[in-house]
mmCIF file of C-alpha atoms in Angstrom:
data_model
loop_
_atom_site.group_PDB
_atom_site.id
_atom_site.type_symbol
_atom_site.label_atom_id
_atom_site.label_comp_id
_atom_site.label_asym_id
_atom_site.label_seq_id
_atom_site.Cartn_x
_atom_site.Cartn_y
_atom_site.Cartn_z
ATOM 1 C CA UNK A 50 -23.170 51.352 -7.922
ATOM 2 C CA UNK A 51 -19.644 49.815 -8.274
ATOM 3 C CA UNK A 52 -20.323 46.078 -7.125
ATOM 4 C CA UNK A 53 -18.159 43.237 -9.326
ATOM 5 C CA UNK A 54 -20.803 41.469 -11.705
ATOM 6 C CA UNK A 55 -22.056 38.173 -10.221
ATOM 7 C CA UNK A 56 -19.958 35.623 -11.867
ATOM 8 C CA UNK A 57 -20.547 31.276 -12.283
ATOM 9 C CA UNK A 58 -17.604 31.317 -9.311
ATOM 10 C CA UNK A 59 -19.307 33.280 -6.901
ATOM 11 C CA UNK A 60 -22.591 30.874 -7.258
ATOM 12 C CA UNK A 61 -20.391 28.012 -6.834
ATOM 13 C CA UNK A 62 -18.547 29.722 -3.673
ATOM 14 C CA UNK A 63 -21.929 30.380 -1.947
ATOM 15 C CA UNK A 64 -22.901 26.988 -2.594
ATOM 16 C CA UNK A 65 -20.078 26.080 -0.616
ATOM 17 C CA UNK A 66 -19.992 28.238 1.809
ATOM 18 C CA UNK A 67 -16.928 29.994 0.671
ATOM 19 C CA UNK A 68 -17.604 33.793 0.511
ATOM 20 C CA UNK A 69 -16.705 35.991 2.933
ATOM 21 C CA UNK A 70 -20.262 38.260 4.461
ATOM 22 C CA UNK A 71 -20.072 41.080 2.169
ATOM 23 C CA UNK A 72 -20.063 39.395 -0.937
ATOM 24 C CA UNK A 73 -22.249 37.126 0.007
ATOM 25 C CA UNK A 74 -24.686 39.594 0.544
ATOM 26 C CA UNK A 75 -24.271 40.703 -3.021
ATOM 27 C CA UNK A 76 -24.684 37.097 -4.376
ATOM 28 C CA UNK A 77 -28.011 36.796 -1.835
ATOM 29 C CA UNK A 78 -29.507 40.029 -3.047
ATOM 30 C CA UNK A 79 -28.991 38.962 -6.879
ATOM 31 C CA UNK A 80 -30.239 35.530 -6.243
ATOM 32 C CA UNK A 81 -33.611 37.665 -5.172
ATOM 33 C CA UNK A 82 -34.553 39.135 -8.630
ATOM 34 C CA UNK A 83 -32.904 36.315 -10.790
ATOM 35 C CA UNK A 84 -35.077 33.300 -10.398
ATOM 36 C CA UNK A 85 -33.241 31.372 -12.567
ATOM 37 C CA UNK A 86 -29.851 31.595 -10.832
ATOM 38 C CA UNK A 87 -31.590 30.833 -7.682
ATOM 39 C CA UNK A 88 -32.950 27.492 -9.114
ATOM 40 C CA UNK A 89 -29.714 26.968 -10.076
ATOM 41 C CA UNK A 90 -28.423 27.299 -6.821
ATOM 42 C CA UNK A 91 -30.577 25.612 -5.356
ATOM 43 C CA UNK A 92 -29.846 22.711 -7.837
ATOM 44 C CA UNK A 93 -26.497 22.772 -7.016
ATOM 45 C CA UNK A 94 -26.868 22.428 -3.398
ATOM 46 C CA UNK A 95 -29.288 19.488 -3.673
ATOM 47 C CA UNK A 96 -26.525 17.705 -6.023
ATOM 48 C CA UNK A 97 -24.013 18.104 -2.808
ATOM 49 C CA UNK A 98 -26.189 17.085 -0.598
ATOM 50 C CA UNK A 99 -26.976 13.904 -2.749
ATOM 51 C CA UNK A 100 -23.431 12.966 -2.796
ATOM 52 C CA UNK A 101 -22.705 13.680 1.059
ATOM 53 C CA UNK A 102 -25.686 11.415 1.304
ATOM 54 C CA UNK A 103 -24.717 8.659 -0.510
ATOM 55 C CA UNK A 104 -21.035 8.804 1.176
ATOM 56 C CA UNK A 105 -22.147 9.479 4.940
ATOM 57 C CA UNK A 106 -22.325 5.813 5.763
ATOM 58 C CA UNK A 107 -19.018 5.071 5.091
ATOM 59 C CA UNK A 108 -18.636 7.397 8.609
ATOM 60 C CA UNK A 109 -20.541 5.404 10.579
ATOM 61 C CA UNK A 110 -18.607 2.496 10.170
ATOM 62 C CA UNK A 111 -16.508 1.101 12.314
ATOM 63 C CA UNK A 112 -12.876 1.332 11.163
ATOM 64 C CA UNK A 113 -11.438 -2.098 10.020
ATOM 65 C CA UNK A 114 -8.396 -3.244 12.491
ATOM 66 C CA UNK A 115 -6.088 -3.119 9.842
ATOM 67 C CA UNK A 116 -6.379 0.209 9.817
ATOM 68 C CA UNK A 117 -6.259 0.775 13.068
ATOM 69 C CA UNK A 118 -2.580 3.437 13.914
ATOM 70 C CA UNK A 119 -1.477 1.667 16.797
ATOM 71 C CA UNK A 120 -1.354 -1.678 14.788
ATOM 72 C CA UNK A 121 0.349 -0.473 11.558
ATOM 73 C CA UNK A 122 3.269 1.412 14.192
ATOM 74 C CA UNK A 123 3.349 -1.815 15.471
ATOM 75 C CA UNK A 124 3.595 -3.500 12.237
ATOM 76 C CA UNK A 125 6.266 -1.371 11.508
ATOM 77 C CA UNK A 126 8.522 -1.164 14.440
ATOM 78 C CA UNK A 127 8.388 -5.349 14.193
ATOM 79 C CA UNK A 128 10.601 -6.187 10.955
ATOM 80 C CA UNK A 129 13.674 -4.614 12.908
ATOM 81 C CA UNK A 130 13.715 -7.240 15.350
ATOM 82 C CA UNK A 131 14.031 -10.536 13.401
ATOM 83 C CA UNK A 132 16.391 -8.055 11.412
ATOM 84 C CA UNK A 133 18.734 -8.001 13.985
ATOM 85 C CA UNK A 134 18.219 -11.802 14.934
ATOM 86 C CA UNK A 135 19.176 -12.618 11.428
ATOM 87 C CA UNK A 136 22.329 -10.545 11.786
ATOM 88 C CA UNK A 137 23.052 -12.219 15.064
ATOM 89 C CA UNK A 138 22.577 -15.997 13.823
ATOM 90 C CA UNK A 139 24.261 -15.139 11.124
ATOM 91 C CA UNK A 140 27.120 -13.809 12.633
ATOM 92 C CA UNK A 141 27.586 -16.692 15.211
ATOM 93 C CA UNK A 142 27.305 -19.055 12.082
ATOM 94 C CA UNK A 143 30.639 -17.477 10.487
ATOM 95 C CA UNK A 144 32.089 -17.899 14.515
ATOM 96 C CA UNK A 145 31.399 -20.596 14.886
ATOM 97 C CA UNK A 146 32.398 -21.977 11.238
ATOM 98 C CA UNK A 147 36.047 -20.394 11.354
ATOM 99 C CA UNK A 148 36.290 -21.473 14.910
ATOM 100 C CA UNK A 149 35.645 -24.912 13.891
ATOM 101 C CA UNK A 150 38.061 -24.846 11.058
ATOM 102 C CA UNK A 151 40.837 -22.983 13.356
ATOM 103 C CA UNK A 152 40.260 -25.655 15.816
ATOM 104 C CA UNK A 153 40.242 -28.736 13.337
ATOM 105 C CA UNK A 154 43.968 -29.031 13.315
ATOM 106 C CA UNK A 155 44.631 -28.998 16.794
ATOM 107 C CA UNK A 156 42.608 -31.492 17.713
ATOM 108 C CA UNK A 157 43.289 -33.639 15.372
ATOM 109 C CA UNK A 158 42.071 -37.049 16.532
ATOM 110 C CA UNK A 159 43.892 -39.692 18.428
ATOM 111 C CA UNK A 160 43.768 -43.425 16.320
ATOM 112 C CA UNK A 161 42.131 -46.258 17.810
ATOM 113 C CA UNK A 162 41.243 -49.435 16.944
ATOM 114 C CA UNK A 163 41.795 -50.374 13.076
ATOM 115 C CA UNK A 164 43.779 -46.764 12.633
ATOM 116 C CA UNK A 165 46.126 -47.533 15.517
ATOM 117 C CA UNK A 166 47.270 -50.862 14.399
ATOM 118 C CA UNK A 167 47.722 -49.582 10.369
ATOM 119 C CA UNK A 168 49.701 -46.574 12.060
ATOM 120 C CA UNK A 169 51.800 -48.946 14.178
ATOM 121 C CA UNK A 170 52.320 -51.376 11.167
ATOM 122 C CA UNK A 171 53.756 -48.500 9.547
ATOM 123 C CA UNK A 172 56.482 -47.400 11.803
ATOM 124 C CA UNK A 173 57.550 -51.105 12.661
ATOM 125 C CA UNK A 174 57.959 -51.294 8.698
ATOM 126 C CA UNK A 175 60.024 -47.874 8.398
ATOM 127 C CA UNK A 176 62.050 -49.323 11.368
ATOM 128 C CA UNK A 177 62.814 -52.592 10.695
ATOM 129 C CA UNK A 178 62.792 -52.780 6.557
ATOM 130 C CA UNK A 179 65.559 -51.482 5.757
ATOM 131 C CA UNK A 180 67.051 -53.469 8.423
ATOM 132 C CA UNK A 181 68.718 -56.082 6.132
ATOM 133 C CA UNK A 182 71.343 -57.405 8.332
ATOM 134 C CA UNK A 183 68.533 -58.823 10.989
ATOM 135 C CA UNK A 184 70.406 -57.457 14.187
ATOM 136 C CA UNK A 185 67.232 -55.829 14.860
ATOM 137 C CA UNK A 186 65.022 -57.998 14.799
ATOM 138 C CA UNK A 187 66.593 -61.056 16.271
ATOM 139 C CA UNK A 188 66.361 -61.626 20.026
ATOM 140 C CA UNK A 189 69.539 -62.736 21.606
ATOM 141 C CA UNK A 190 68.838 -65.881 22.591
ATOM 142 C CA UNK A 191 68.431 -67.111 18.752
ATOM 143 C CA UNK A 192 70.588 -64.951 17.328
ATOM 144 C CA UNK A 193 73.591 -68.103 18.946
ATOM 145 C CA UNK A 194 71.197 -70.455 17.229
ATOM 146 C CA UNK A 195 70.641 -69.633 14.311
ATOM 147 C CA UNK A 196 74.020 -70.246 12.382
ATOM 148 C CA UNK A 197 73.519 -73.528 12.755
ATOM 149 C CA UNK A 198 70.041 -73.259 10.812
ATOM 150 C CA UNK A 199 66.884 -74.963 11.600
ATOM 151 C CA UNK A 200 66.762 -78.399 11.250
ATOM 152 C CA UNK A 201 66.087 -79.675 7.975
ATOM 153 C CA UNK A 202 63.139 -81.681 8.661
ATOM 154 C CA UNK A 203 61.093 -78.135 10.011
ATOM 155 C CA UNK A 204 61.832 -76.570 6.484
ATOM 156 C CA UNK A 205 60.815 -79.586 4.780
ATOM 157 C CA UNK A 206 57.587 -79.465 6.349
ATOM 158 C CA UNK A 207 57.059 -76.321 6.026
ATOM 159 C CA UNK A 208 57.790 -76.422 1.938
ATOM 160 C CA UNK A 209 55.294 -79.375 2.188
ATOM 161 C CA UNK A 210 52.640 -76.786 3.702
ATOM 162 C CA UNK A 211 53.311 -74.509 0.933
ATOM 163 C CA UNK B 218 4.955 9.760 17.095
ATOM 164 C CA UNK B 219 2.349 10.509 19.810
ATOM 165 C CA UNK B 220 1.100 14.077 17.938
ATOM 166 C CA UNK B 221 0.981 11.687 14.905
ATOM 167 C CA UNK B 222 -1.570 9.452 16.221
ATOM 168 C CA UNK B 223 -3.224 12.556 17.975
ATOM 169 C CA UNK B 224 -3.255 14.044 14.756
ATOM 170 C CA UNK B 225 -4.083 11.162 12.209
ATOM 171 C CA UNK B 226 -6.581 8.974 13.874
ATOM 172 C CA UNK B 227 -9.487 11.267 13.749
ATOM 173 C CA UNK B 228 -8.773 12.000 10.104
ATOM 174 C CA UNK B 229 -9.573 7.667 9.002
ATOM 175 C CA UNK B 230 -13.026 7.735 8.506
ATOM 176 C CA UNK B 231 -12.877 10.885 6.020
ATOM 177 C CA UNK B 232 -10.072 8.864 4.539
ATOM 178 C CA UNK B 233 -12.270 5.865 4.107
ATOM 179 C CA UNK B 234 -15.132 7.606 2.697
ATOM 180 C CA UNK B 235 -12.958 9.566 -0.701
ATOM 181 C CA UNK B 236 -10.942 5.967 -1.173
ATOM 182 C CA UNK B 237 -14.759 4.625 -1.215
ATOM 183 C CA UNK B 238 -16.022 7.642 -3.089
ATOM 184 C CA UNK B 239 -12.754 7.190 -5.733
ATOM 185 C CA UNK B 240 -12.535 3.625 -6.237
ATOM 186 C CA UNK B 241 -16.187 2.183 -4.643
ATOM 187 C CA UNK B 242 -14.936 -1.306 -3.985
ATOM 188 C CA UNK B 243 -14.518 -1.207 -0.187
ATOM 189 C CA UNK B 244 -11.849 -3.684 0.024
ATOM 190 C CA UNK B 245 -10.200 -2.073 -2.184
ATOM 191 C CA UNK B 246 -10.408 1.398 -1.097
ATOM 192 C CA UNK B 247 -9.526 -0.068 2.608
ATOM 193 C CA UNK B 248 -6.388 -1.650 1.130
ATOM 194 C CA UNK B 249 -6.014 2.409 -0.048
ATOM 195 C CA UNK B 250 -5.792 3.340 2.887
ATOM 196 C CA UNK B 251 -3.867 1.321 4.515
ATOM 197 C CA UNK B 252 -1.225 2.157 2.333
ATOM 198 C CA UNK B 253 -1.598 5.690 2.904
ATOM 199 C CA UNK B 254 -1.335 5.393 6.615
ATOM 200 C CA UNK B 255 1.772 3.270 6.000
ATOM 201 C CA UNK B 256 2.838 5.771 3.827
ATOM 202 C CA UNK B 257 2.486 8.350 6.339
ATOM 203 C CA UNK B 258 4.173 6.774 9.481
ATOM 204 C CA UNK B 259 7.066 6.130 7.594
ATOM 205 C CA UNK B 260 6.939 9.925 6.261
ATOM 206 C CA UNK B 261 5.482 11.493 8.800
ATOM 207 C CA UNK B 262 8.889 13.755 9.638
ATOM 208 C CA UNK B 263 9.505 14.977 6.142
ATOM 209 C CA UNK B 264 5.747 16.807 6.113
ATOM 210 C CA UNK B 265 6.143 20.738 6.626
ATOM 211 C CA UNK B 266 5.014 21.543 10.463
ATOM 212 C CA UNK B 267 3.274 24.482 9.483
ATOM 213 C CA UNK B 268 0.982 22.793 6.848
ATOM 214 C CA UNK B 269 -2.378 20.847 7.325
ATOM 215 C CA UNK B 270 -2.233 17.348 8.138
ATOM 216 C CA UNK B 271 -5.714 16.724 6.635
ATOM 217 C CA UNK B 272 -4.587 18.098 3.068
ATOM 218 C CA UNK B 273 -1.047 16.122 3.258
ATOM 219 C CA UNK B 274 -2.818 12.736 4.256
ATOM 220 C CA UNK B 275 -5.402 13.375 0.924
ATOM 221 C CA UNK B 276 -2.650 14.257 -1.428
ATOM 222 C CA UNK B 277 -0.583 10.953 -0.431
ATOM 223 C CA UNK B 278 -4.250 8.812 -0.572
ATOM 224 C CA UNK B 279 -4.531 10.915 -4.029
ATOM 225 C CA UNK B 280 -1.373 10.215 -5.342
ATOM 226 C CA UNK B 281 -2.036 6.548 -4.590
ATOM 227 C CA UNK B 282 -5.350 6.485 -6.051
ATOM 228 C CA UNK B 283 -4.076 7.570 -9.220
ATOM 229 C CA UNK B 284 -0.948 5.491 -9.499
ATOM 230 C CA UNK B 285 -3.695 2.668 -9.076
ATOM 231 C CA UNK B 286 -6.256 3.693 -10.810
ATOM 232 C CA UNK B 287 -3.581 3.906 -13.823
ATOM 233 C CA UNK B 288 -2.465 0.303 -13.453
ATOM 234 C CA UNK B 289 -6.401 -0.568 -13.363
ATOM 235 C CA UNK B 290 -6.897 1.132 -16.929
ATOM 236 C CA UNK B 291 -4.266 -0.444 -18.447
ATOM 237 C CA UNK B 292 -5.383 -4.087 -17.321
ATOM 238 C CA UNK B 293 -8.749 -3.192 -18.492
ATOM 239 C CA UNK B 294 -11.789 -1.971 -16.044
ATOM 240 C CA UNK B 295 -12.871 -3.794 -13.686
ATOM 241 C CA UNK B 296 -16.748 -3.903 -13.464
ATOM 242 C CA UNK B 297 -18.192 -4.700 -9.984
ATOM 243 C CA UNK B 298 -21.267 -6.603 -9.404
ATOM 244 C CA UNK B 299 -23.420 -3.394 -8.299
ATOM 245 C CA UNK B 300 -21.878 -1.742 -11.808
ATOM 246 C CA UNK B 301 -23.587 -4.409 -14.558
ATOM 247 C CA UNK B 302 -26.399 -3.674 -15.622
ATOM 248 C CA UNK B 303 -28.377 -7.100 -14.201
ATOM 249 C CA UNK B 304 -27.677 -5.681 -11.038
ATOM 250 C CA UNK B 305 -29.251 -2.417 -11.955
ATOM 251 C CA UNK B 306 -32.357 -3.485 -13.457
ATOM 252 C CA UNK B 307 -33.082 -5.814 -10.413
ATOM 253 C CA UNK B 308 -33.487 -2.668 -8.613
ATOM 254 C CA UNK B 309 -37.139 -2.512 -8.202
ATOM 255 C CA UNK B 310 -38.758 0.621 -9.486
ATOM 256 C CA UNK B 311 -40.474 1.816 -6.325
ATOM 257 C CA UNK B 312 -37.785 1.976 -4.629
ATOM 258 C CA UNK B 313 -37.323 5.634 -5.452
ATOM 259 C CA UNK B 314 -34.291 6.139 -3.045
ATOM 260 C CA UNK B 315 -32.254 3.595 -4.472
ATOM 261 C CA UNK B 316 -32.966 4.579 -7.790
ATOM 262 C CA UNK B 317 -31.919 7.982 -7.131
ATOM 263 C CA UNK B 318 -28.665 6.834 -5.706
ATOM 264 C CA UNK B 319 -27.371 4.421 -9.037
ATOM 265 C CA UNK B 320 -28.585 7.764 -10.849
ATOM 266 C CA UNK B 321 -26.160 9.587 -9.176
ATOM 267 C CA UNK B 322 -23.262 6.693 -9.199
ATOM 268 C CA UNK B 323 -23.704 6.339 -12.546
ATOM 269 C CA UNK B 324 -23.435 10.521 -13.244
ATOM 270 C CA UNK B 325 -20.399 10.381 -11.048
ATOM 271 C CA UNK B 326 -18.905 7.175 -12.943
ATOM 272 C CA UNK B 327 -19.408 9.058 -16.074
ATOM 273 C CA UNK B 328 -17.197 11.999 -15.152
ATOM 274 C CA UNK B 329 -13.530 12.445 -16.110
ATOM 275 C CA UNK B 330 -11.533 11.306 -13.656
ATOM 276 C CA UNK B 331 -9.892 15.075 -13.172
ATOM 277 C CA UNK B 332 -13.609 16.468 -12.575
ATOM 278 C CA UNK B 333 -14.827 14.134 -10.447
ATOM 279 C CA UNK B 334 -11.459 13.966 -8.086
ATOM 280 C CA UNK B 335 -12.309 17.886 -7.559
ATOM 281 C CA UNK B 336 -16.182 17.514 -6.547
ATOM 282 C CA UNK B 337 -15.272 15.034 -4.562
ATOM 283 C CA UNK B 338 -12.745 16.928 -2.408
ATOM 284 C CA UNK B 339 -14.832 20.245 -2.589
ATOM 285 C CA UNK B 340 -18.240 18.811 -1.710
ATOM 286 C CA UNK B 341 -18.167 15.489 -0.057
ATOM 287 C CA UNK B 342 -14.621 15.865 1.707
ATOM 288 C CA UNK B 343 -15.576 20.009 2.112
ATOM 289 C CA UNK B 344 -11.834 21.071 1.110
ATOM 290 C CA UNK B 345 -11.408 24.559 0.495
ATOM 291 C CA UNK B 346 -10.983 25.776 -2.874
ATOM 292 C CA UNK B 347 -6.874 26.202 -1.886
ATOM 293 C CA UNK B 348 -7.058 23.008 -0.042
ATOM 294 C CA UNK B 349 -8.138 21.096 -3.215
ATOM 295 C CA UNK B 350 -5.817 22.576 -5.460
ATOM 296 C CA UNK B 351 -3.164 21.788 -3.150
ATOM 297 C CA UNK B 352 -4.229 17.754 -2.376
ATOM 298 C CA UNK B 353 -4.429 17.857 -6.540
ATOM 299 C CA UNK B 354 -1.646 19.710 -7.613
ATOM 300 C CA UNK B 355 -3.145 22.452 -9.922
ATOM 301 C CA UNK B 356 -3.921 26.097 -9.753
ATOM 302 C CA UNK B 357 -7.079 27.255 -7.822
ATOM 303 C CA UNK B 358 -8.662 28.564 -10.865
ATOM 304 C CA UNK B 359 -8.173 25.150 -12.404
ATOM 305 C CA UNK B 360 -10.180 23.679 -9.670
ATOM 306 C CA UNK B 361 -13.114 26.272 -9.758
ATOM 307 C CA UNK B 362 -13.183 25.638 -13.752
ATOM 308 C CA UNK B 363 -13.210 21.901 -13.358
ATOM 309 C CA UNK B 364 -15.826 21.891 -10.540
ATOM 310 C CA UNK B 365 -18.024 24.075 -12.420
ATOM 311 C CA UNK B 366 -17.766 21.436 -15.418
ATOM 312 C CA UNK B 367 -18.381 18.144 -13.227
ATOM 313 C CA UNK B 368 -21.352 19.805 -11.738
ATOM 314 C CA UNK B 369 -23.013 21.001 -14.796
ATOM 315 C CA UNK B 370 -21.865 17.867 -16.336
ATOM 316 C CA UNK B 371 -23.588 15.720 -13.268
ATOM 317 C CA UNK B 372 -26.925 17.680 -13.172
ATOM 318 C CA UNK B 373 -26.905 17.649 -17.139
ATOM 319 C CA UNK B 374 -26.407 13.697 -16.773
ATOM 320 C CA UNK B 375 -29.293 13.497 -14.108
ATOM 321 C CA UNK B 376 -32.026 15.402 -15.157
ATOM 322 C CA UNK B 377 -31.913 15.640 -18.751
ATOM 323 C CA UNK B 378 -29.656 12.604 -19.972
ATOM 324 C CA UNK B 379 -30.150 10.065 -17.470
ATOM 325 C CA UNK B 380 -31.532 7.489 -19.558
ATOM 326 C CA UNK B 381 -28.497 7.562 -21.741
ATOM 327 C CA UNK B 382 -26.256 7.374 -19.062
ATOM 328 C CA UNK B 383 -25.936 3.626 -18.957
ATOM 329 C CA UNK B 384 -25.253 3.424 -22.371
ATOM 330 C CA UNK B 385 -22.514 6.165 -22.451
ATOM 331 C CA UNK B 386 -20.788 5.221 -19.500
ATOM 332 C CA UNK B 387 -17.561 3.390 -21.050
ATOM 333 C CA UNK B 388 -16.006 0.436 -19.621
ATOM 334 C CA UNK B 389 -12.304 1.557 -20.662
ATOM 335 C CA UNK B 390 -11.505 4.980 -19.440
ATOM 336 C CA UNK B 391 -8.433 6.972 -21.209
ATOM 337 C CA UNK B 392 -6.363 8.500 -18.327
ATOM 338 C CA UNK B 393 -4.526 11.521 -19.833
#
């Protein structure tokens, strides 16, 4: 007889089911006049079914939601959105930032109030300062008076109010 | 992405059970596999067609469990409530079952992590011998030499040394 010697391999293979018939057969038949590798076997496959034991109830529970497929595609088809939002908002910031600026200029506003009186003060004084001869400024109906000065009492009185 | 859920839902609960077998804690070995699912949507085109999505989704939870179990070691083990020894001795001694079980917890704890990671996949997760050494990275003969050695070591632990076992079972484990 030519069969391969029994090695620690095979005993571990029919353990776990591994070996194909033939061999198997072989292992089986050794097994029957060596009752120490059988007790060893037989060892071995209480040891696995210990630990499938201890493990099996992990099975039977229900899996958590977090680990549910459908949630975790979910999970990770949602970042693109606020993604793009963000690229959006952002983008209509800058708009409307540089359309603000563009437009600051041309509508540039119109003085009232306080602002419209300082800017009219202004031009009447680059119109009529450097006015020295008067022309401008004195109506026509004065302008015959006025050679003849006021009277003297008015400037009097006025020099008193001073 | 239909196939994928087709393909990956039924495949959870054995997920569940090695991240609980590997790292015990169960919100922890949830959190595991989360990550591998997360992992594996985002991946799930760059896996080869032709190979088994069972093996793929073990050798990504693997991968993880290791990159994770490394960070553990170096901030020092963490020691579980069920792991002190209080815990253990409150375990009355009837209860036969239950003593049994920490036995064998104890006998797995006290494996190297490389011996244990194969008798796990082998003979809780039923892998084949090519399936482990593919999840793992290593030669088939390495896997039948190191799954040999964690069950000799394991029966050796629980029938002849299993009063020891408390005692020997370190708190820091080297990772190589």
């Amino acid at each position: 007889m030519t069969a391969r010697p029994i090695n620690e391999d095979d005993l571990h293979a029919l353990v776990d089911d591994r070996l194909d018939p033939a061999r198997g057969a072989e292992v089986e038949a050794y097994l029957a006049c060596n009752p120490d590798a059988r007790a060893r076997v037989e060892r071995l496959r209480i040891l696995g079914r210990d630990l499938r034991s201890a493990f099996a109830p992990v099975l039977a529970e229900p899996v958590p939601a977090r680990l549910n497929l459908a949630h975790i595609l979910k999970a990770r088809r949602r970042p693109r959105r606020p993604a793009w939002q963000a690229t959006a908002a952002a983008m209509l910031l800058t708009l409307g930032g540089l359309g603000g600026w563009a437009l600051h200029g041309a509508l540039a506003p119109v003085p009232a109030g306080v602002d419209a009186l300082a800017q009219e003060a202004g031009a009447s004084f680059a119109v009529y300062a450097p006015d020295r001869s008067g022309r401008l400024n004195s109506p026509p109906a004065t302008a015959t008076r006025s050679p003849a000065g006021s009277p003297p009492g008015s400037r009097a009185r006025s020099r008193c109010r001073i | 992405m239909s196939d994928m859920v087709r393909l990956v839902e039924p495949l959870i609960p054995a997920l569940r059970r090695y991240a609980r077998a590997l790292l015990r804690d169960p919100a922890d070995a949830d959190d595991l596999v989360q990550d591998c699912l997360e992992r594996a949507v985002s991946r799930w085109h760059q896996r080869r067609s032709d190979g088994d999505t069972r093996t793929w989704l073990t050798a990504i939870l693997h991968n993880l469990a290791v990159s994770q179990m490394r960070r553990r070691a170096r901030r020092g083990a963490h020691m579980s409530v069920e792991d002190a020894p209080e815990a253990s001795l409150a375990v009355a001694p009837s209860q036969d079952g239950a003593l049994r079980h920490r036995d064998l917890m104890a006998a797995l704890d006290a494996l190297p992590d490389e011996q244990r990671n194969v008798l796990l996949l082998v003979t809780v997760e039923g892998l084949s011998y090519a399936e482990a050494a593919q999840v793992l990275a290593i030669p088939t003969g390495t896997v039948m030499s190191r799954l040999s050695r964690a069950r000799d070591r394991m029966i050796r632990l629980m029938d002849g040394e299993g009063v020891t076992v408390p005692a020997k079972r370190p708190l820091l484990r080297r990772v190589k």
